[in-house]
Short mmCIF file of C-alpha atoms in Angstrom, two decimals:
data_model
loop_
_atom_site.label_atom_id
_atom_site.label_comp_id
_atom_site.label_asym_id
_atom_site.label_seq_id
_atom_site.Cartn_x
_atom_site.Cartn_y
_atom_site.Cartn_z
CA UNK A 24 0.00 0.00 0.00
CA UNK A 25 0.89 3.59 -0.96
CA UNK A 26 0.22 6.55 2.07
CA UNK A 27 0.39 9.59 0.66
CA UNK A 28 0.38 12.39 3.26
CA UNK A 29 -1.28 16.05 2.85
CA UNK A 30 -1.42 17.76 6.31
CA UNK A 31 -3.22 21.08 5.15
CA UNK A 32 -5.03 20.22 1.81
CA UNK A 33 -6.79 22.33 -0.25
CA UNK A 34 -8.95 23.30 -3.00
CA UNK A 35 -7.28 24.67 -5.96
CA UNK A 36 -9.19 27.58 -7.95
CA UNK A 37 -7.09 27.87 -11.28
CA UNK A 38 -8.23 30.76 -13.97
CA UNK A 39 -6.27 30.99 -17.34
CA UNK A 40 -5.80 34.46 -18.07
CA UNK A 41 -3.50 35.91 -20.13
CA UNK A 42 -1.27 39.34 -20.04
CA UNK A 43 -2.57 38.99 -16.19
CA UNK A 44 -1.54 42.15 -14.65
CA UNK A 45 -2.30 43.54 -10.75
CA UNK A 46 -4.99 45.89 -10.63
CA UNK A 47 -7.05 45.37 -13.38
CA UNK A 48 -10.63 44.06 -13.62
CA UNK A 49 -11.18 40.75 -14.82
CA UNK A 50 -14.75 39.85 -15.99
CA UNK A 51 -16.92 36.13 -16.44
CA UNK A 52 -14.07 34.05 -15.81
CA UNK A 53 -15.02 30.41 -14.50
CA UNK A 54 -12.17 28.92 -12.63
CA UNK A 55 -11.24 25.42 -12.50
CA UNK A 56 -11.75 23.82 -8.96
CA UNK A 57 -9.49 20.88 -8.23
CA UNK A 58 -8.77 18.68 -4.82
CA UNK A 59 -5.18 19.55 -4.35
CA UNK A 60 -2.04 20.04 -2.09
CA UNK A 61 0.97 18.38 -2.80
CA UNK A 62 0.57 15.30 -1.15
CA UNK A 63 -3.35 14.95 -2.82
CA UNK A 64 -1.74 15.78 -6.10
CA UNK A 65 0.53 12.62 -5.38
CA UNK A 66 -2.41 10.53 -4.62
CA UNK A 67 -4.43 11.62 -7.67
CA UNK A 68 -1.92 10.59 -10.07
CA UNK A 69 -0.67 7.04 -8.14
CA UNK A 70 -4.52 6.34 -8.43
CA UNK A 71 -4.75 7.18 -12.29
CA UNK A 72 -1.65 4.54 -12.09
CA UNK A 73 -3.53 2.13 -10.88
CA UNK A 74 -2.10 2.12 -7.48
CA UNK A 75 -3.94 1.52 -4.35
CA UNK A 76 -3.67 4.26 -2.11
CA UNK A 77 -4.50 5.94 0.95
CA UNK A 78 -4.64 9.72 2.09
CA UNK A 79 -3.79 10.93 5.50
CA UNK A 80 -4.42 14.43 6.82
CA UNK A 81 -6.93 17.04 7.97
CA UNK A 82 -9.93 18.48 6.85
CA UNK A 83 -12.60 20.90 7.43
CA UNK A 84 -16.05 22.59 6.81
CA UNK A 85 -17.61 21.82 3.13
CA UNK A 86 -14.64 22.61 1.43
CA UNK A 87 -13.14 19.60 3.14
CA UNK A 88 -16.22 17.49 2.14
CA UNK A 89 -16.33 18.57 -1.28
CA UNK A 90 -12.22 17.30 -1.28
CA UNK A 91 -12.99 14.12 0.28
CA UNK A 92 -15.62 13.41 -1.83
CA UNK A 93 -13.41 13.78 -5.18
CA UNK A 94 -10.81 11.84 -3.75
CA UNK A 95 -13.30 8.94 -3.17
CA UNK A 96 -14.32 9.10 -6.16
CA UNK A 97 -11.29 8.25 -7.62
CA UNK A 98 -10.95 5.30 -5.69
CA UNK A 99 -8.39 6.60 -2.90
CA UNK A 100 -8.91 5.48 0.87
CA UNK A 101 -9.91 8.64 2.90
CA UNK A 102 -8.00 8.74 6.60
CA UNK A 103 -8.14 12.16 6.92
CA UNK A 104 -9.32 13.89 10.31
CA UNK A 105 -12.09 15.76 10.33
CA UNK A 106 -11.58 19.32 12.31
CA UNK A 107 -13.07 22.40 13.44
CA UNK A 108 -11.75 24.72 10.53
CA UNK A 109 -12.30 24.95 6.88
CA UNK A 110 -10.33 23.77 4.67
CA UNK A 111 -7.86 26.47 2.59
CA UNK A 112 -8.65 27.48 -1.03
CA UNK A 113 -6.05 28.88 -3.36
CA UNK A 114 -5.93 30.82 -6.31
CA UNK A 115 -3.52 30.31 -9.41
CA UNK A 116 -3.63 32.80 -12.19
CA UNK A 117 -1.92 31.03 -15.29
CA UNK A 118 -0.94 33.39 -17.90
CA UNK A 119 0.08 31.16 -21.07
CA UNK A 120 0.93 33.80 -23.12
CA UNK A 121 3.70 35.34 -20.66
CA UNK A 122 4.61 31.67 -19.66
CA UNK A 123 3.88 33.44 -15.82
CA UNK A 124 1.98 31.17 -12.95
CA UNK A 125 0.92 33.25 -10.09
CA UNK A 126 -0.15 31.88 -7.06
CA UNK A 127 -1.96 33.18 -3.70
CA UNK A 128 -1.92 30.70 -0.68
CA UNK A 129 -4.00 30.93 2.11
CA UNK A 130 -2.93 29.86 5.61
CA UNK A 131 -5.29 27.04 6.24
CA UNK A 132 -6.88 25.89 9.89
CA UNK A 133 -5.30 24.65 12.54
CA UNK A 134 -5.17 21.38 14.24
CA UNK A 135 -4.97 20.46 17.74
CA UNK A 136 -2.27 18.41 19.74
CA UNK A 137 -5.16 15.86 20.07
CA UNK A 138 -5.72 15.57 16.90
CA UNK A 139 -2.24 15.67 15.81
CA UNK A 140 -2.04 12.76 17.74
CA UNK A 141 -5.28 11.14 16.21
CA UNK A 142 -3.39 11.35 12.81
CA UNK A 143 0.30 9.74 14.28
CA UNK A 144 -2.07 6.91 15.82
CA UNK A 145 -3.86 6.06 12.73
CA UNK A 146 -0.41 5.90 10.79
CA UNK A 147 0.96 3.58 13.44
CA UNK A 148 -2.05 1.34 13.33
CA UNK A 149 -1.84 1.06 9.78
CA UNK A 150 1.30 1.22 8.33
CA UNK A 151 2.51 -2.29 7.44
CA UNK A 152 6.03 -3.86 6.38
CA UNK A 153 7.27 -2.57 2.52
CA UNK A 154 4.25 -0.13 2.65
CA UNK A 155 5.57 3.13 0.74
CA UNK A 156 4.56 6.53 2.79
CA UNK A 157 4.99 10.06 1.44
CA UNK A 158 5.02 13.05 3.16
CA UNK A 159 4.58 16.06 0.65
CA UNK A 160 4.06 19.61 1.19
CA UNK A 161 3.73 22.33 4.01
CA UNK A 162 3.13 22.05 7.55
CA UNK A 163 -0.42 22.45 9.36
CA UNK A 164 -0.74 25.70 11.76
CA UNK A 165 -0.75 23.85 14.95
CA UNK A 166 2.08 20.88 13.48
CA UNK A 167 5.89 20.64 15.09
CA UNK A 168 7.80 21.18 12.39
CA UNK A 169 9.67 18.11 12.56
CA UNK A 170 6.70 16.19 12.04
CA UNK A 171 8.11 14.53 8.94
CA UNK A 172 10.60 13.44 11.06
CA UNK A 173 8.44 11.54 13.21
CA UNK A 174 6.27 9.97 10.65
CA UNK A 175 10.03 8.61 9.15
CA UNK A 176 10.87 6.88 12.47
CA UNK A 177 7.34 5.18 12.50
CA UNK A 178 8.45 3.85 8.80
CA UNK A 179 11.73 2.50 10.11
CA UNK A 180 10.06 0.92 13.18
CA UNK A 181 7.65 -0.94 10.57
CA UNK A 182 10.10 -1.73 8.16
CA UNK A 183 8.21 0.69 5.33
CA UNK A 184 9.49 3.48 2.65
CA UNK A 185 9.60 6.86 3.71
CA UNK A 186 9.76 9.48 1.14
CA UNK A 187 10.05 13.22 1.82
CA UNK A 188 8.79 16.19 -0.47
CA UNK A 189 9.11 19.57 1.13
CA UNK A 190 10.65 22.69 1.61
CA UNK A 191 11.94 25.67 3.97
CA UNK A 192 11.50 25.08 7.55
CA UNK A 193 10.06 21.97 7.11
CA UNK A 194 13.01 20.02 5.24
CA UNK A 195 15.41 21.73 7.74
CA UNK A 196 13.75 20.02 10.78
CA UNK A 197 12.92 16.76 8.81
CA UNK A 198 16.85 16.26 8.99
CA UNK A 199 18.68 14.27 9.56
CA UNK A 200 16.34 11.52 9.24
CA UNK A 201 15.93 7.95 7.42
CA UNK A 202 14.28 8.30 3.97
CA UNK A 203 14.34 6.13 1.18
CA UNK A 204 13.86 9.26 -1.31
CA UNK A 205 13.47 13.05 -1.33
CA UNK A 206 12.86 15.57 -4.48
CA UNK A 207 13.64 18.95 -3.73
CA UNK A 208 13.33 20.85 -6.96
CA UNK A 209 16.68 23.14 -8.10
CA UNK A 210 15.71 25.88 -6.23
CA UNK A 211 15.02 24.17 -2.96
CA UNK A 212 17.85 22.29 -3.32
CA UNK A 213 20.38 25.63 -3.67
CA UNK A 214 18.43 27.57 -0.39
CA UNK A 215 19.42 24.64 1.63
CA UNK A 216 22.65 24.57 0.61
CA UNK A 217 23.65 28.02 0.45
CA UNK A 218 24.04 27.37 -3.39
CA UNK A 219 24.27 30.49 -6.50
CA UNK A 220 21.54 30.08 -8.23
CA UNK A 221 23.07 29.08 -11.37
CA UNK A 222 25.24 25.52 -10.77
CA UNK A 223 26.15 22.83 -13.36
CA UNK A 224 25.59 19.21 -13.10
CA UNK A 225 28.80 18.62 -11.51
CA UNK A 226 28.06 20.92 -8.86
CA UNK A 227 24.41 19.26 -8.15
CA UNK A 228 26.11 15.54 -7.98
CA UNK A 229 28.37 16.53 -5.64
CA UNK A 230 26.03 18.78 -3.62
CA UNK A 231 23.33 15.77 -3.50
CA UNK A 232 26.33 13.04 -2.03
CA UNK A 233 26.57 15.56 0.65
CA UNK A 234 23.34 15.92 1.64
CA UNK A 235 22.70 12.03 1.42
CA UNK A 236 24.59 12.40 4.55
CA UNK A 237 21.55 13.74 6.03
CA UNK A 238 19.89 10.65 5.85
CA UNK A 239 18.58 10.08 2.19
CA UNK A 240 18.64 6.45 -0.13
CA UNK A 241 17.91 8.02 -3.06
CA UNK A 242 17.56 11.97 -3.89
CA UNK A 243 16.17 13.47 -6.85
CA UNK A 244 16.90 17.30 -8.08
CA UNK A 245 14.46 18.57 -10.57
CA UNK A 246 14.73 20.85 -12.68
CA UNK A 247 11.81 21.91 -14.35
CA UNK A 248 12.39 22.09 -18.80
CA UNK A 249 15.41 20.64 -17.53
CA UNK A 250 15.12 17.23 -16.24
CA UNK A 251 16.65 16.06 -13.09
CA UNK A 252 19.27 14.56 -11.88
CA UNK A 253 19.05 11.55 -9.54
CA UNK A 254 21.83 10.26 -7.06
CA UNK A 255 22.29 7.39 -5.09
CA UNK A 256 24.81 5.18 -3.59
CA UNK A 257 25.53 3.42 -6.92
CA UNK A 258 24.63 5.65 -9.85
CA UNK A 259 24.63 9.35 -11.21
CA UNK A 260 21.80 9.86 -13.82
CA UNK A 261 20.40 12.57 -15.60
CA UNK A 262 17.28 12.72 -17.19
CA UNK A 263 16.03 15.21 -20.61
CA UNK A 264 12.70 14.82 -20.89
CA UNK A 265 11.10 15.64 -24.92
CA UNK A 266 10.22 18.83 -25.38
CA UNK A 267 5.96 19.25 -25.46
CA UNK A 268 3.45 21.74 -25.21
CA UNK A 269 3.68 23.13 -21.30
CA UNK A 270 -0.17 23.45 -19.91
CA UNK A 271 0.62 24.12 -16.17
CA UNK A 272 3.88 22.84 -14.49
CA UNK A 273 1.70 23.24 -11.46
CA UNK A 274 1.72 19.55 -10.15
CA UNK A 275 4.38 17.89 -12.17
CA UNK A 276 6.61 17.72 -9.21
CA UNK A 277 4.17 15.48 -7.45
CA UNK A 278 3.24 13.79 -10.25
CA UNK A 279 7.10 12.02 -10.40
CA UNK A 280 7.08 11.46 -6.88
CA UNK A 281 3.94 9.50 -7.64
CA UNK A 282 5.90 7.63 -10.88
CA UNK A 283 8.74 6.88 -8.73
CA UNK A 284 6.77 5.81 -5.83
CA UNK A 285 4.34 3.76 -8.17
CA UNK A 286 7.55 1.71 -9.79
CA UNK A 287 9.46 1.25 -6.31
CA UNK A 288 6.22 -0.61 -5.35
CA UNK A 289 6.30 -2.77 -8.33
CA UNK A 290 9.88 -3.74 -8.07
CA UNK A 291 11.08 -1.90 -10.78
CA UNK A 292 14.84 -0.78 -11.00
CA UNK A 293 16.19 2.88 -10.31
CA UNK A 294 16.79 3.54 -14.50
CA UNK A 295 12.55 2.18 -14.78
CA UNK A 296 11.30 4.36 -11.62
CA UNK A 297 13.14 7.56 -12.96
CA UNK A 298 12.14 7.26 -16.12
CA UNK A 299 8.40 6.59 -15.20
CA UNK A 300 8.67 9.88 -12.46
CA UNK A 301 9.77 12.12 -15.16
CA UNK A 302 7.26 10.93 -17.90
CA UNK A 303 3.91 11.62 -14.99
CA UNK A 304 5.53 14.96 -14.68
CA UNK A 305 5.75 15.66 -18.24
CA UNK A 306 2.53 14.36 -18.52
CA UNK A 307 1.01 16.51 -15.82
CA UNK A 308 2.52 19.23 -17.41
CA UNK A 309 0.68 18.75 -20.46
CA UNK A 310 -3.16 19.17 -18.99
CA UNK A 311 -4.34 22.29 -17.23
CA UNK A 312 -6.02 19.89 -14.53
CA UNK A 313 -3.54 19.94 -11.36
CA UNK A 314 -2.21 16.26 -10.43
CA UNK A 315 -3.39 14.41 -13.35
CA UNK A 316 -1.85 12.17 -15.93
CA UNK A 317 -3.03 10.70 -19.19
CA UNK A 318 -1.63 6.15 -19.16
CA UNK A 319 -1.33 6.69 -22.44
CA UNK A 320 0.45 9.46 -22.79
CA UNK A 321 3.04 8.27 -20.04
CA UNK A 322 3.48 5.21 -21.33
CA UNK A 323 5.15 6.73 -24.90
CA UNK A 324 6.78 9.62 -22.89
CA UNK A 325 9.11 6.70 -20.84
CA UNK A 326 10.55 5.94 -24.28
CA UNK A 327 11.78 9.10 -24.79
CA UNK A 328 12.89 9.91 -21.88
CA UNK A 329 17.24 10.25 -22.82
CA UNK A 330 18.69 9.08 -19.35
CA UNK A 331 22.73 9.64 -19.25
CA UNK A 332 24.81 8.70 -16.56
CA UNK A 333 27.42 11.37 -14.73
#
């Protein structure tokens, strides 16, 4: 079994306007309304895989609801935690013209140490030998920040996967930890570091062994148009993905942690899981709806996928 965890999900409200500019009035536009959050987006596409999969997390008010519901729908176990506030909406403004994504977060609810607790309970009921659990995204108001870090020891205490997708604060106090995989994108990757923004491959290679150190199997650098580079204790590998018509990038990063998490679970090697996670992002990439894939699609993308080693 696949857990997929999404602390503070949310509904996404996408409009596609172009030359978008602050302080003008924009008329009759009908956003798109999506279930959404990293670790949701994650779960979306591992479903569309054909994986099963469970959510873990909280929600709130009919917002929350109307996410649960969707998520159902597509055949993913709810074990989210029903609370006292409502679940956060965001906005993205995608201007296609401009190749500009704007986005406006709101803070979310907060959760209770109770209910914090509720949620590390129902992980350590259910989380079973080999399982695969991914912990994606921000932190809840109300969370420890190191609560990635917890949810990692409960993997190693049942013998499952823990993967880790997050940023800022969070990342810092998920370290040092035990994680069989981590994808920080190019820019998260440098802020940690203390990296210039502009580094070659060599630089990112060498940068990733050192923060394996930290605690990390296998760690993945993406890098947008770019590809990403992959490092573990045996290989080097870079992949180029083809070049395609770019929807909304919004997504794509969960959607390869959901291809790489979907082909560790079948067995496949490290050369078949990256290629898979970088053909569900492409894919994603290619749809204006956040956190989905097309089978089809991904299954011609892996062949084109140009992997080199470093």
């Amino acid at each position: 079994m696949i857990r997929s965890i999404c602390l503070n999900p949310v509904i996404d409200k996408v409009y596609f306007i172009n030359h978008f500019t602050a302080g003008r009035l924009y008329r009759d536009n009908c956003p798109a309304r999506y279930a959404g959050g990293k670790g949701v987006n994650v779960a979306k596409v591992l479903a569309l895989l054909g994986e099963a999969c469970a959510i873990y997390g909280f929600i709130g008010g009919d917002s929350g609801r109307r996410l649960e519901d969707e998520l159902i729908s597509l055949g993913i176990q709810s074990k989210f935690i029903e609370i006292a506030g409502d679940t956060r909406t965001t906005i993205n403004v995608i201007d296609k013209e401009r190749n500009l994504e704007t986005e406006i977060l709101e803070l979310g609810p907060a959760v209770a140490e109770e209910e914090l607790q509720a949620l590390i309970g129902q992980l350590t009921a259910d989380i079973a030998p080999g399982d695969i659990v991914i912990c994606s995204g921000a932190i809840i108001n109300g969370a420890p920040p190191s609560i990635y870090k917890a949810i990692a020891a409960i993997c190693v205490a049942k013998a499952a996967y823990c993967f880790l997708d997050t940023y800022g604060e969070a990342f810092h106090a998920s370290l040092p930890g035990q994680y069989y995989f981590a994808k920080p994108n190019l820019k998260e990757f440098s802020e940690y570091l203390g990296l210039e923004n502009k580094v070659d491959d060599r630089t990112i290679v060498a940068q990733a062994e050192r923060l394996m150190a930290k605690g990390f199997e296998n760690l993945m650098v993406s890098m947008g148009k770019s590809g990403a580079i992959l490092v573990n204790h045996t290989v080097r590998l870079q992949a180029s993905p083809p070049v395609i018509s770019n929807q909304s990038s919004i997504g794509s990063g969960d959607a390869s942690v959901a291809g790489y998490a979907a082909a560790i679970n079948r067995g496949s090697d490290v050369e078949e899981a990256f290629c898979l996670s970088m053909a569900c992002g492409v894919s994603n990439a290619m749809h204006r709806e956040v956190g989905f894939i097309d089978l089809s699609e991904v299954n011609e993308l892996k062949k084109r996928i140009e992997l080199r080693h470093l």
